[in-house]
Short mmCIF file of C-alpha atoms and ligand atoms in Angstrom, two decimals:
data_model
loop_
_atom_site.label_atom_id
_atom_site.label_comp_id
_atom_site.label_asym_id
_atom_site.label_seq_id
_atom_site.Cartn_x
_atom_site.Cartn_y
_atom_site.Cartn_z
CA MET A 696 -27.28 0.72 -31.08
CA THR A 697 -25.37 0.26 -27.81
CA ARG A 698 -24.48 3.60 -26.27
CA GLN A 699 -20.83 4.53 -25.82
CA PHE A 700 -19.79 6.92 -23.08
CA GLU A 701 -16.81 9.23 -22.80
CA LEU A 702 -14.58 8.58 -19.78
CA LYS A 703 -15.74 11.82 -18.11
CA GLU A 704 -19.41 10.83 -18.57
CA LEU A 705 -18.73 7.61 -16.63
CA ILE A 706 -17.41 9.47 -13.59
CA ARG A 707 -20.36 9.80 -11.19
CA PRO A 708 -19.61 11.32 -7.79
CA ASP A 709 -22.94 10.47 -6.12
CA ASN A 710 -24.73 7.48 -4.66
CA PHE A 711 -27.20 5.62 -6.85
CA ILE A 712 -30.36 4.90 -4.86
CA ASP A 713 -33.81 4.04 -6.22
CA GLY A 714 -32.75 4.87 -9.78
CA GLN A 715 -31.41 8.33 -8.90
CA TRP A 716 -27.99 9.88 -8.34
CA ARG A 717 -27.99 11.45 -4.87
CA ALA A 718 -25.44 13.13 -2.63
CA ALA A 719 -24.93 11.63 0.83
CA ALA A 720 -27.74 12.62 3.23
CA ASP A 721 -25.40 14.94 5.15
CA GLY A 722 -23.63 16.18 2.00
CA ALA A 723 -20.23 14.75 3.04
CA ARG A 724 -17.63 13.89 0.38
CA PHE A 725 -14.19 12.33 0.19
CA ALA A 726 -11.44 12.55 -2.41
CA VAL A 727 -10.61 9.79 -4.90
CA THR A 728 -7.03 10.02 -6.11
CA ASP A 729 -4.92 8.66 -8.96
CA PRO A 730 -2.36 6.40 -7.23
CA ALA A 731 0.20 7.16 -9.93
CA THR A 732 0.34 10.87 -9.17
CA GLY A 733 -1.68 11.54 -6.03
CA THR A 734 -3.87 13.92 -8.07
CA ILE A 735 -7.49 14.19 -6.93
CA ILE A 736 -9.81 12.77 -9.62
CA THR A 737 -13.05 13.87 -7.96
CA GLN A 738 -14.87 14.07 -4.62
CA VAL A 739 -17.52 11.39 -4.09
CA ALA A 740 -20.38 10.90 -1.63
CA ASP A 741 -19.20 9.90 1.83
CA SER A 742 -22.22 7.92 2.97
CA GLY A 743 -23.44 7.18 6.46
CA PRO A 744 -26.05 4.87 8.00
CA ALA A 745 -28.95 7.01 6.66
CA ASP A 746 -27.76 6.38 3.10
CA ALA A 747 -27.36 2.66 3.76
CA ARG A 748 -30.92 2.60 5.11
CA ALA A 749 -32.28 4.49 2.08
CA ALA A 750 -30.58 1.96 -0.21
CA THR A 751 -32.15 -0.95 1.70
CA ASP A 752 -35.57 0.72 1.62
CA ALA A 753 -35.31 1.04 -2.17
CA ALA A 754 -34.12 -2.56 -2.56
CA ALA A 755 -37.03 -3.78 -0.41
CA ARG A 756 -39.58 -1.88 -2.51
CA ALA A 757 -38.11 -3.20 -5.77
CA LEU A 758 -37.79 -6.82 -4.68
CA PRO A 759 -41.31 -8.22 -5.37
CA ALA A 760 -41.48 -7.04 -9.00
CA TRP A 761 -37.89 -8.06 -9.82
CA ARG A 762 -38.31 -11.47 -8.21
CA ASP A 763 -41.50 -12.04 -10.20
CA LEU A 764 -40.01 -11.32 -13.63
CA LEU A 765 -39.55 -14.37 -15.80
CA PRO A 766 -35.95 -15.58 -15.64
CA LYS A 767 -35.59 -14.91 -19.35
CA GLU A 768 -36.71 -11.30 -18.79
CA ARG A 769 -33.96 -10.83 -16.20
CA ALA A 770 -31.55 -12.57 -18.58
CA THR A 771 -32.40 -10.14 -21.39
CA ILE A 772 -31.57 -7.16 -19.17
CA LEU A 773 -28.31 -8.76 -18.02
CA HIS A 774 -27.30 -9.49 -21.61
CA LYS A 775 -27.91 -5.80 -22.46
CA TRP A 776 -25.74 -4.83 -19.49
CA ASN A 777 -22.98 -7.14 -20.73
CA ALA A 778 -23.19 -5.61 -24.22
CA LEU A 779 -22.94 -2.09 -22.77
CA ILE A 780 -19.94 -3.02 -20.61
CA LEU A 781 -18.13 -4.45 -23.64
CA ALA A 782 -19.08 -1.50 -25.86
CA ASN A 783 -17.47 0.77 -23.25
CA GLN A 784 -14.44 -1.42 -22.64
CA ASP A 785 -11.89 1.28 -23.48
CA ALA A 786 -13.42 3.97 -21.27
CA LEU A 787 -14.06 1.57 -18.37
CA GLY A 788 -10.54 0.16 -18.69
CA ALA A 789 -9.12 3.68 -18.58
CA LEU A 790 -11.21 4.46 -15.51
CA ILE A 791 -9.93 1.33 -13.72
CA SER A 792 -6.36 2.31 -14.55
CA LEU A 793 -6.96 5.89 -13.43
CA GLU A 794 -8.26 5.09 -9.95
CA GLN A 795 -6.55 1.74 -9.32
CA GLY A 796 -3.25 2.14 -11.20
CA LYS A 797 -3.03 -1.09 -13.19
CA PRO A 798 -1.61 -0.87 -16.72
CA LEU A 799 -4.14 0.01 -19.42
CA ALA A 800 -4.01 -3.44 -21.03
CA GLU A 801 -4.84 -5.01 -17.67
CA GLY A 802 -7.64 -2.49 -17.12
CA ARG A 803 -9.21 -3.45 -20.47
CA GLY A 804 -8.68 -7.11 -19.63
CA GLU A 805 -10.48 -6.69 -16.32
CA VAL A 806 -13.48 -5.21 -18.14
CA ALA A 807 -13.75 -8.29 -20.38
CA TYR A 808 -13.24 -10.55 -17.36
CA GLY A 809 -15.97 -8.81 -15.34
CA ALA A 810 -18.35 -8.79 -18.31
CA SER A 811 -17.86 -12.52 -18.76
CA TYR A 812 -19.56 -13.08 -15.39
CA VAL A 813 -22.50 -10.92 -16.42
CA ALA A 814 -22.94 -12.93 -19.64
CA TRP A 815 -22.50 -16.20 -17.76
CA PHE A 816 -25.10 -15.45 -15.10
CA ALA A 817 -27.52 -14.01 -17.67
CA ASP A 818 -27.56 -17.51 -19.16
CA GLU A 819 -27.60 -19.23 -15.77
CA ALA A 820 -30.72 -17.24 -14.80
CA THR A 821 -32.72 -19.46 -17.13
CA ARG A 822 -31.33 -22.69 -15.65
CA ILE A 823 -32.44 -22.47 -12.02
CA TYR A 824 -33.96 -25.92 -11.68
CA GLY A 825 -35.58 -27.54 -8.68
CA ASP A 826 -36.33 -31.22 -8.06
CA ILE A 827 -39.34 -33.50 -8.11
CA ILE A 828 -38.61 -35.83 -5.21
CA PRO A 829 -39.41 -39.50 -5.87
CA GLN A 830 -42.72 -40.29 -4.23
CA GLN A 831 -42.50 -41.61 -0.65
CA GLN A 832 -46.21 -41.99 0.14
CA HIS A 833 -49.38 -42.37 -1.93
CA GLY A 834 -51.34 -39.17 -2.25
CA LYS A 835 -48.39 -36.95 -1.41
CA ARG A 836 -46.21 -34.97 -3.83
CA MET A 837 -42.88 -33.49 -2.74
CA THR A 838 -40.91 -30.91 -4.71
CA ALA A 839 -37.95 -28.63 -4.01
CA VAL A 840 -37.88 -25.20 -5.66
CA LYS A 841 -35.21 -22.51 -5.55
CA GLU A 842 -36.12 -18.94 -4.63
CA PRO A 843 -34.11 -15.72 -4.53
CA ILE A 844 -32.77 -15.18 -1.04
CA GLY A 845 -33.88 -11.53 -0.90
CA ILE A 846 -31.84 -8.35 -0.49
CA VAL A 847 -28.10 -8.88 -0.95
CA ALA A 848 -25.43 -6.52 0.44
CA ALA A 849 -22.21 -6.62 -1.63
CA ILE A 850 -18.96 -5.23 -0.19
CA THR A 851 -15.93 -5.25 -2.46
CA PRO A 852 -12.17 -4.49 -2.48
CA TRP A 853 -10.05 -2.15 -4.60
CA ASN A 854 -7.80 -4.60 -6.46
CA PHE A 855 -10.34 -5.55 -9.16
CA PRO A 856 -12.80 -2.65 -8.93
CA LEU A 857 -14.98 -3.90 -11.80
CA ALA A 858 -14.67 -7.68 -11.76
CA MET A 859 -15.22 -8.21 -8.04
CA ILE A 860 -18.48 -6.25 -7.93
CA ALA A 861 -19.71 -7.58 -11.31
CA ARG A 862 -19.35 -11.17 -10.17
CA LYS A 863 -21.52 -10.45 -7.13
CA ILE A 864 -24.20 -8.25 -8.70
CA ALA A 865 -24.68 -10.45 -11.78
CA PRO A 866 -25.61 -13.69 -9.95
CA ALA A 867 -27.70 -11.78 -7.41
CA LEU A 868 -29.77 -10.10 -10.13
CA ALA A 869 -29.95 -13.32 -12.15
CA ALA A 870 -31.36 -15.14 -9.13
CA GLY A 871 -34.04 -12.47 -8.63
CA CYS A 872 -32.46 -10.70 -5.65
CA THR A 873 -32.11 -6.95 -5.26
CA VAL A 874 -28.77 -5.42 -4.27
CA VAL A 875 -27.23 -2.78 -2.04
CA ALA A 876 -23.49 -2.38 -2.64
CA LYS A 877 -20.47 -0.56 -1.27
CA PRO A 878 -17.17 -0.50 -3.18
CA ALA A 879 -13.77 0.20 -1.58
CA GLU A 880 -12.77 3.73 -0.62
CA ASP A 881 -9.85 3.73 -3.07
CA THR A 882 -11.89 2.68 -6.14
CA PRO A 883 -15.53 3.78 -6.01
CA LEU A 884 -15.69 5.27 -9.52
CA THR A 885 -15.56 2.07 -11.57
CA ALA A 886 -18.40 0.61 -9.49
CA SER A 887 -20.51 3.73 -10.08
CA ALA A 888 -19.84 3.53 -13.82
CA LEU A 889 -20.92 -0.10 -13.83
CA VAL A 890 -24.16 0.83 -12.09
CA LEU A 891 -24.75 3.62 -14.60
CA LEU A 892 -24.51 1.05 -17.40
CA ALA A 893 -26.82 -1.36 -15.55
CA HIS A 894 -29.43 1.40 -15.34
CA GLU A 895 -28.92 2.16 -19.05
CA ALA A 896 -29.45 -1.56 -19.75
CA GLY A 897 -32.87 -1.43 -18.09
CA VAL A 898 -32.25 -2.63 -14.52
CA PRO A 899 -35.30 -1.06 -12.82
CA ALA A 900 -35.05 1.61 -10.11
CA GLY A 901 -34.27 0.18 -6.67
CA VAL A 902 -33.06 -3.20 -7.95
CA LEU A 903 -29.40 -2.15 -7.80
CA ASN A 904 -28.28 0.52 -5.32
CA LEU A 905 -24.74 1.69 -4.73
CA ILE A 906 -23.38 3.86 -1.95
CA THR A 907 -19.78 5.04 -1.59
CA ALA A 908 -18.03 5.69 1.71
CA SER A 909 -14.63 6.63 3.05
CA ARG A 910 -12.70 4.18 5.24
CA ASP A 911 -13.70 6.32 8.27
CA HIS A 912 -17.40 5.95 7.48
CA ALA A 913 -17.38 2.35 6.19
CA VAL A 914 -17.87 0.60 9.53
CA ALA A 915 -20.91 2.59 10.68
CA THR A 916 -22.44 2.59 7.20
CA VAL A 917 -22.15 -1.15 6.61
CA ALA A 918 -23.28 -1.82 10.20
CA ASP A 919 -26.74 -0.64 9.19
CA TRP A 920 -26.94 -3.52 6.68
CA LEU A 921 -25.50 -6.01 9.17
CA GLU A 922 -28.25 -5.20 11.67
CA ASP A 923 -31.14 -4.88 9.20
CA SER A 924 -33.12 -8.12 9.10
CA ARG A 925 -34.38 -7.28 5.58
CA VAL A 926 -30.84 -7.83 4.24
CA ARG A 927 -30.68 -11.61 3.92
CA LYS A 928 -27.20 -12.06 2.53
CA ILE A 929 -23.76 -10.50 2.71
CA THR A 930 -21.40 -11.19 -0.18
CA PHE A 931 -17.92 -9.93 0.64
CA THR A 932 -14.53 -9.97 -1.03
CA GLY A 933 -11.66 -8.62 1.02
CA SER A 934 -9.35 -9.42 3.89
CA THR A 935 -9.83 -12.27 6.35
CA PRO A 936 -10.08 -10.08 9.50
CA VAL A 937 -12.88 -8.00 7.94
CA GLY A 938 -14.62 -11.18 6.72
CA LYS A 939 -14.60 -12.54 10.28
CA TYR A 940 -15.92 -9.24 11.59
CA LEU A 941 -18.82 -9.29 9.11
CA ALA A 942 -19.68 -12.89 10.04
CA ARG A 943 -19.67 -11.99 13.74
CA GLU A 944 -21.63 -8.76 13.41
CA SER A 945 -24.29 -10.17 11.08
CA ALA A 946 -24.95 -13.17 13.32
CA GLY A 947 -27.76 -11.31 15.11
CA THR A 948 -29.95 -11.60 12.02
CA LEU A 949 -28.42 -14.92 10.79
CA LYS A 950 -27.67 -13.83 7.24
CA LYS A 951 -26.27 -16.11 4.60
CA LEU A 952 -22.65 -15.20 3.84
CA SER A 953 -20.25 -15.62 0.96
CA LEU A 954 -16.72 -14.71 2.02
CA GLU A 955 -13.96 -14.47 -0.59
CA LEU A 956 -11.03 -13.67 1.67
CA GLY A 957 -7.27 -13.41 1.68
CA GLY A 958 -4.83 -16.02 0.46
CA ASN A 959 -1.21 -16.99 0.93
CA ALA A 960 -0.75 -19.10 -2.16
CA PRO A 961 2.11 -21.59 -2.48
CA PHE A 962 3.74 -22.09 -5.90
CA ILE A 963 5.77 -25.33 -6.03
CA VAL A 964 8.35 -26.09 -8.71
CA PHE A 965 9.49 -29.73 -8.67
CA ASP A 966 12.76 -30.99 -10.17
CA ASP A 967 10.78 -32.59 -13.00
CA ALA A 968 8.98 -29.34 -14.00
CA ASP A 969 9.19 -27.63 -17.38
CA LEU A 970 11.13 -24.64 -16.03
CA ASP A 971 10.28 -22.28 -18.90
CA ALA A 972 6.58 -22.93 -18.32
CA ALA A 973 7.03 -22.51 -14.56
CA VAL A 974 8.76 -19.13 -14.96
CA THR A 975 6.08 -17.93 -17.38
CA GLY A 976 3.33 -19.16 -15.04
CA LEU A 977 4.91 -17.45 -12.05
CA LEU A 978 5.32 -14.18 -13.91
CA ALA A 979 1.63 -14.25 -14.89
CA SER A 980 0.31 -15.23 -11.47
CA LYS A 981 2.71 -13.26 -9.26
CA PHE A 982 3.20 -9.98 -11.10
CA ARG A 983 -0.25 -9.36 -12.62
CA ASN A 984 -1.78 -6.24 -11.08
CA GLY A 985 1.59 -5.57 -9.43
CA GLY A 986 1.14 -8.63 -7.20
CA GLN A 987 -2.08 -7.21 -5.72
CA THR A 988 -4.31 -10.23 -6.29
CA CYS A 989 -5.76 -12.68 -3.81
CA VAL A 990 -4.53 -15.66 -5.88
CA CYS A 991 -0.98 -14.33 -6.10
CA PRO A 992 1.70 -16.84 -5.18
CA ASN A 993 3.16 -15.56 -1.93
CA ARG A 994 5.60 -18.42 -1.24
CA VAL A 995 7.54 -20.00 -4.10
CA TYR A 996 8.92 -23.44 -3.17
CA VAL A 997 11.63 -24.68 -5.55
CA GLN A 998 13.20 -28.14 -5.32
CA ALA A 999 16.94 -28.15 -4.63
CA GLY A 1000 17.95 -29.75 -7.96
CA VAL A 1001 16.56 -26.82 -10.04
CA TYR A 1002 16.66 -24.03 -7.44
CA ASP A 1003 19.65 -22.07 -8.74
CA LYS A 1004 18.68 -22.44 -12.39
CA PHE A 1005 15.06 -21.42 -11.73
CA ALA A 1006 16.14 -18.46 -9.56
CA ASP A 1007 18.43 -17.25 -12.35
CA MET A 1008 15.80 -17.65 -15.10
CA LEU A 1009 13.14 -15.91 -13.00
CA SER A 1010 15.25 -12.97 -11.87
CA ARG A 1011 16.33 -12.23 -15.46
CA ARG A 1012 12.70 -12.05 -16.60
CA VAL A 1013 11.60 -10.02 -13.55
CA SER A 1014 14.41 -7.48 -14.07
CA GLU A 1015 13.01 -6.83 -17.55
CA LEU A 1016 9.50 -5.90 -16.33
CA LYS A 1017 8.70 -2.27 -17.07
CA VAL A 1018 7.44 -0.24 -14.13
CA ALA A 1019 5.55 2.88 -15.20
CA PRO A 1020 2.26 4.76 -14.78
CA ALA A 1021 -0.76 3.06 -16.37
CA THR A 1022 -0.79 5.72 -19.08
CA ASP A 1023 2.52 4.41 -20.49
CA PRO A 1024 1.44 1.83 -23.12
CA ASP A 1025 4.47 -0.35 -22.27
CA ALA A 1026 3.80 -0.42 -18.52
CA GLN A 1027 3.73 -3.92 -16.99
CA ILE A 1028 3.72 -2.91 -13.32
CA GLY A 1029 1.95 0.25 -12.18
CA PRO A 1030 1.88 2.02 -8.83
CA MET A 1031 0.66 0.22 -5.71
CA ILE A 1032 -2.75 1.35 -4.48
CA ASN A 1033 -1.65 3.55 -1.57
CA ILE A 1034 1.18 4.34 0.83
CA ARG A 1035 0.05 1.67 3.34
CA ALA A 1036 0.49 -0.96 0.64
CA ILE A 1037 4.00 0.27 -0.22
CA ASP A 1038 5.00 0.40 3.43
CA LYS A 1039 3.85 -3.20 3.96
CA ILE A 1040 5.88 -4.43 0.97
CA ALA A 1041 8.98 -2.58 2.19
CA ARG A 1042 8.47 -3.97 5.71
CA HIS A 1043 8.27 -7.53 4.36
CA VAL A 1044 11.40 -7.15 2.23
CA ASP A 1045 13.40 -5.47 5.02
CA ASP A 1046 12.39 -8.21 7.44
CA ALA A 1047 13.35 -10.93 4.93
CA LEU A 1048 16.78 -9.33 4.42
CA ALA A 1049 17.28 -9.09 8.19
CA HIS A 1050 16.56 -12.85 8.36
CA GLY A 1051 19.13 -13.72 5.69
CA ALA A 1052 17.31 -13.42 2.32
CA ARG A 1053 19.30 -12.31 -0.75
CA VAL A 1054 18.01 -9.84 -3.36
CA LEU A 1055 18.24 -11.28 -6.90
CA ALA A 1056 16.16 -8.52 -8.52
CA GLY A 1057 14.59 -5.25 -7.35
CA GLY A 1058 14.32 -4.96 -3.58
CA ARG A 1059 13.70 -1.21 -3.35
CA ARG A 1060 11.15 1.57 -3.62
CA LEU A 1061 11.25 3.64 -6.82
CA PRO A 1062 10.95 7.25 -5.57
CA GLU A 1063 12.11 8.52 -8.96
CA LEU A 1064 8.67 7.40 -10.30
CA GLY A 1065 6.65 8.44 -7.24
CA PRO A 1066 5.90 7.38 -3.67
CA HIS A 1067 3.68 4.42 -4.67
CA TYR A 1068 6.14 2.47 -6.82
CA TYR A 1069 8.13 -0.63 -5.83
CA ALA A 1070 10.57 -2.52 -8.05
CA PRO A 1071 9.54 -6.07 -9.03
CA THR A 1072 11.59 -8.19 -6.67
CA VAL A 1073 12.99 -11.71 -6.39
CA LEU A 1074 14.38 -12.86 -3.03
CA ALA A 1075 16.39 -16.07 -2.58
CA ASP A 1076 16.90 -18.06 0.65
CA ALA A 1077 13.47 -17.30 2.09
CA THR A 1078 12.60 -19.07 5.35
CA HIS A 1079 9.52 -19.62 7.47
CA GLU A 1080 10.61 -17.13 10.12
CA MET A 1081 10.05 -14.28 7.69
CA LEU A 1082 6.91 -12.09 7.79
CA LEU A 1083 6.30 -12.70 4.09
CA CYS A 1084 5.79 -16.39 4.77
CA GLY A 1085 2.92 -15.86 7.19
CA GLU A 1086 0.92 -13.05 5.58
CA GLU A 1087 0.08 -11.79 2.08
CA THR A 1088 2.66 -9.30 0.85
CA PHE A 1089 0.19 -8.05 -1.81
CA GLY A 1090 2.97 -6.62 -3.93
CA PRO A 1091 5.50 -7.55 -6.64
CA VAL A 1092 7.78 -9.70 -4.46
CA ALA A 1093 8.60 -13.35 -5.26
CA ALA A 1094 10.28 -15.09 -2.32
CA LEU A 1095 12.01 -18.40 -3.17
CA PHE A 1096 12.11 -21.18 -0.56
CA ARG A 1097 14.29 -24.28 -1.12
CA PHE A 1098 12.97 -27.81 -0.45
CA ASP A 1099 14.29 -31.34 -0.86
CA ASP A 1100 11.35 -33.73 -1.22
CA GLU A 1101 7.63 -33.79 -2.08
CA ALA A 1102 6.40 -34.43 1.47
CA GLU A 1103 8.36 -31.43 2.74
CA ALA A 1104 6.87 -29.19 0.01
CA ILE A 1105 3.30 -30.26 0.75
CA GLU A 1106 3.75 -29.85 4.49
CA ALA A 1107 5.15 -26.33 3.98
CA ALA A 1108 2.50 -25.38 1.40
CA ASN A 1109 -0.35 -26.38 3.71
CA ASN A 1110 1.21 -24.82 6.80
CA THR A 1111 -0.98 -21.72 6.71
CA PRO A 1112 -4.46 -20.82 7.97
CA PHE A 1113 -5.35 -19.82 4.39
CA GLY A 1114 -6.44 -21.97 1.45
CA LEU A 1115 -7.45 -19.98 -1.62
CA ALA A 1116 -5.17 -20.71 -4.61
CA SER A 1117 -2.15 -22.99 -4.98
CA TYR A 1118 0.06 -23.88 -7.93
CA PHE A 1119 2.54 -26.58 -8.80
CA TYR A 1120 4.67 -27.54 -11.79
CA SER A 1121 5.61 -31.15 -12.50
CA GLN A 1122 5.60 -33.45 -15.53
CA ASP A 1123 5.15 -36.67 -13.54
CA VAL A 1124 1.53 -37.86 -13.84
CA ARG A 1125 1.55 -39.76 -10.56
CA ARG A 1126 2.96 -36.77 -8.69
CA ILE A 1127 0.34 -34.53 -10.31
CA ASP A 1128 -2.40 -36.78 -8.96
CA ARG A 1129 -0.85 -36.98 -5.46
CA VAL A 1130 -0.09 -33.30 -5.04
CA SER A 1131 -3.40 -32.04 -6.43
CA ARG A 1132 -5.20 -34.20 -3.83
CA ALA A 1133 -2.89 -33.16 -0.98
CA LEU A 1134 -3.00 -29.38 -1.37
CA GLN A 1135 -5.46 -27.67 1.00
CA ALA A 1136 -6.86 -25.00 -1.30
CA GLY A 1137 -10.07 -24.14 -3.13
CA ILE A 1138 -8.17 -23.70 -6.40
CA VAL A 1139 -5.18 -25.66 -7.74
CA GLY A 1140 -3.20 -24.57 -10.81
CA ILE A 1141 -1.36 -27.54 -12.34
CA ASN A 1142 1.29 -26.38 -14.81
CA GLU A 1143 -0.83 -23.23 -15.23
CA GLY A 1144 -0.58 -19.73 -13.79
CA ALA A 1145 -3.83 -18.16 -15.07
CA LEU A 1146 -6.76 -19.80 -13.30
CA ALA A 1147 -9.79 -17.53 -13.25
CA SER A 1148 -12.75 -18.17 -15.54
CA GLU A 1149 -16.43 -17.36 -15.28
CA ALA A 1150 -17.13 -21.05 -15.94
CA ALA A 1151 -15.05 -22.26 -12.97
CA PRO A 1152 -15.89 -22.20 -9.23
CA PHE A 1153 -13.74 -19.55 -7.52
CA GLY A 1154 -13.35 -19.61 -3.75
CA GLY A 1155 -11.34 -20.84 -0.81
CA VAL A 1156 -11.18 -23.22 2.13
CA LYS A 1157 -9.96 -22.67 5.72
CA GLU A 1158 -9.62 -18.96 6.56
CA SER A 1159 -9.82 -17.96 2.90
CA GLY A 1160 -13.59 -18.16 3.32
CA TYR A 1161 -16.58 -20.00 1.93
CA GLY A 1162 -18.96 -19.75 -1.00
CA ARG A 1163 -18.11 -19.95 -4.69
CA GLU A 1164 -18.28 -17.31 -7.43
CA GLY A 1165 -18.75 -18.16 -11.11
CA SER A 1166 -19.62 -21.56 -12.58
CA LYS A 1167 -22.86 -23.50 -12.27
CA TYR A 1168 -22.41 -23.37 -8.46
CA GLY A 1169 -22.22 -19.57 -8.25
CA LEU A 1170 -25.99 -18.99 -8.25
CA ASP A 1171 -26.59 -21.27 -5.27
CA ASP A 1172 -25.18 -18.63 -2.93
CA TYR A 1173 -28.07 -16.31 -3.88
CA LEU A 1174 -30.87 -18.87 -3.65
CA SER A 1175 -32.69 -20.70 -0.89
CA ILE A 1176 -34.41 -24.04 -1.30
CA LYS A 1177 -38.09 -24.32 -0.49
CA TYR A 1178 -39.64 -27.75 0.01
CA LEU A 1179 -43.28 -28.06 -1.10
CA CYS A 1180 -45.26 -30.97 0.29
CA GLN A 1181 -48.71 -31.39 -1.24
CA GLY A 1182 -50.99 -33.97 0.38
CA ASN A 1183 -54.45 -35.44 0.02
CA LEU A 1184 -53.96 -36.05 -3.68
CA ALA A 1185 -55.27 -39.59 -3.80
P1 NAP B 2283 -10.47 -5.02 3.15
O1 NAP B 2283 -9.72 -4.02 3.93
O2 NAP B 2283 -11.00 -6.20 3.85
O3 NAP B 2283 -11.67 -4.19 2.46
C1 NAP B 2283 -12.61 -4.80 1.60
C2 NAP B 2283 -13.91 -3.99 1.65
O4 NAP B 2283 -14.45 -4.02 2.97
C3 NAP B 2283 -13.73 -2.51 1.31
O5 NAP B 2283 -14.89 -2.06 0.67
C4 NAP B 2283 -13.60 -1.89 2.69
O6 NAP B 2283 -13.90 -0.52 2.73
C5 NAP B 2283 -14.61 -2.69 3.46
N1 NAP B 2283 -14.37 -2.70 4.90
C6 NAP B 2283 -13.17 -2.73 5.54
N2 NAP B 2283 -13.38 -2.81 6.88
C7 NAP B 2283 -14.73 -2.85 7.07
C8 NAP B 2283 -15.56 -2.94 8.21
N3 NAP B 2283 -15.07 -3.06 9.44
N4 NAP B 2283 -16.91 -2.92 8.03
C9 NAP B 2283 -17.43 -2.86 6.81
N5 NAP B 2283 -16.70 -2.76 5.67
C10 NAP B 2283 -15.37 -2.77 5.80
O7 NAP B 2283 -9.65 -5.60 1.92
P2 NAP B 2283 -8.79 -4.79 0.84
O8 NAP B 2283 -7.51 -4.36 1.41
O9 NAP B 2283 -9.67 -3.76 0.18
O10 NAP B 2283 -8.57 -5.94 -0.25
C11 NAP B 2283 -7.48 -6.79 -0.22
C12 NAP B 2283 -7.86 -8.13 0.40
O11 NAP B 2283 -8.92 -8.72 -0.38
C13 NAP B 2283 -6.73 -9.13 0.37
O12 NAP B 2283 -6.70 -9.84 1.57
C14 NAP B 2283 -7.10 -10.05 -0.79
O13 NAP B 2283 -6.53 -11.33 -0.72
C15 NAP B 2283 -8.58 -10.07 -0.68
N6 NAP B 2283 -9.21 -10.48 -1.94
C16 NAP B 2283 -9.79 -11.72 -1.99
C17 NAP B 2283 -10.37 -12.15 -3.19
C18 NAP B 2283 -11.03 -13.49 -3.27
O14 NAP B 2283 -11.76 -13.72 -4.24
N7 NAP B 2283 -10.84 -14.38 -2.32
C19 NAP B 2283 -10.33 -11.32 -4.32
C20 NAP B 2283 -9.71 -10.07 -4.21
C21 NAP B 2283 -9.15 -9.66 -3.01
P3 NAP B 2283 -12.67 0.56 2.69
O15 NAP B 2283 -12.06 0.45 1.34
O16 NAP B 2283 -13.33 1.86 2.92
O17 NAP B 2283 -11.71 0.16 3.78
#
């Protein structure tokens, strides 16, 4: 029988190192708050370099035995972990909503989404094939085998506190690596709950270690992993500046890196699009998680012939979105994660208005609900001088740009250092072929707003990073290839 936990049993305020819950070495703690109310949920361990080192020591001790398990033995443990995550979907979903703020239905959805990666990589563990290289010389046999890369350090953001860490830990464990992990300051509790369930599923002591840290301590704590030559890989999801910093600072020990970084996704609506489908797709991709997703459309390009109609259809639907705390069962948009996030959204909207944008929906903070709420917003007449064109707004703001022809739309869409997701709507098969080849992005949604799947390769190009998560490619990031050359056989 798969064990079910109460929400309060899932809340663990300590680090998990070598199979044990431990306070930070110096006893420090920081507060985790509910973004809807500002109420303190609990105080968690505020780790430093000594805790990072203890986690690496444990991961190093556990590596040989974990690496030597049969793949199907690792798969069995991962499948148990998946079953436990799903059995605790309600409590985990509530915990995500409590510390991150997304509506309860989205919190539950994230649990299923994160678990899907665990199930996927449990199966993939048993499919790590090498190659027998066609013979080049008599008496010599050449083969290529794949081996776990070693200790993996996983550093994750707050916007998907379960899914982002699950889709790093699952392939690492499947490949035979051991893990040290640090979740974001704002959302450490979901990660700790996930680790609790992994332990319950039979992940041995030291194979998976998690330390929590405040923003003030994060740099020094993670630096210990960056400098430690035993850590062979960094897998990071977060902002582009931090990704670049990690690449620079880990260069001394030449670690392998997977960097899932920021985006600035274009969403193009051509004159020949199905407008109902385009509005529905934009609502799903732009307003999910209050617009706090890396694949959120940030720039909506609408062709002149349908611009006014599309703007009208969209702003009607956006005005109907219900903004409320996650605990309200009808909530569609919750609070933003913190006051810095709200201030950035307000700065982007104010700047757009100063440059001539018009508000078609929203366009204001919602202090009547609390300091972290912003009304879902549609802005018309957006231009490339505006701040929201150049950087992720990471909030519920859809800015509509007008364009005349296909070449102009593609040029504008690609005119960014980023290249994570992109979207376009058209019913012309030749245009679909042309535009999907022309867009510079790791992910292209064609007449579709919901793109993520454990079976698909997720990742970016340009300054959105490198490496892929999910799919048959996702394990490669945690493996190295060894070439075996056996001679004197004849
Ligand atoms: P962030 O500031 O880069 O933080 C991400 C993680 O890195 C957090 O755990 C953070 O800890 C830690 N961190 C920050 N500075 C660090 C440093 N100097 N040394 C070591 N660790 C450091 O990103 P965020 O604001 O949490 O997340 C939003 C960003 O993530 C957006 O840009 C979004 O597009 C991107 N994202 C990308 C993907 C993708 O798959 N490509 C998915 C989701 C999100 P603290 O929390 O303590 O600061």
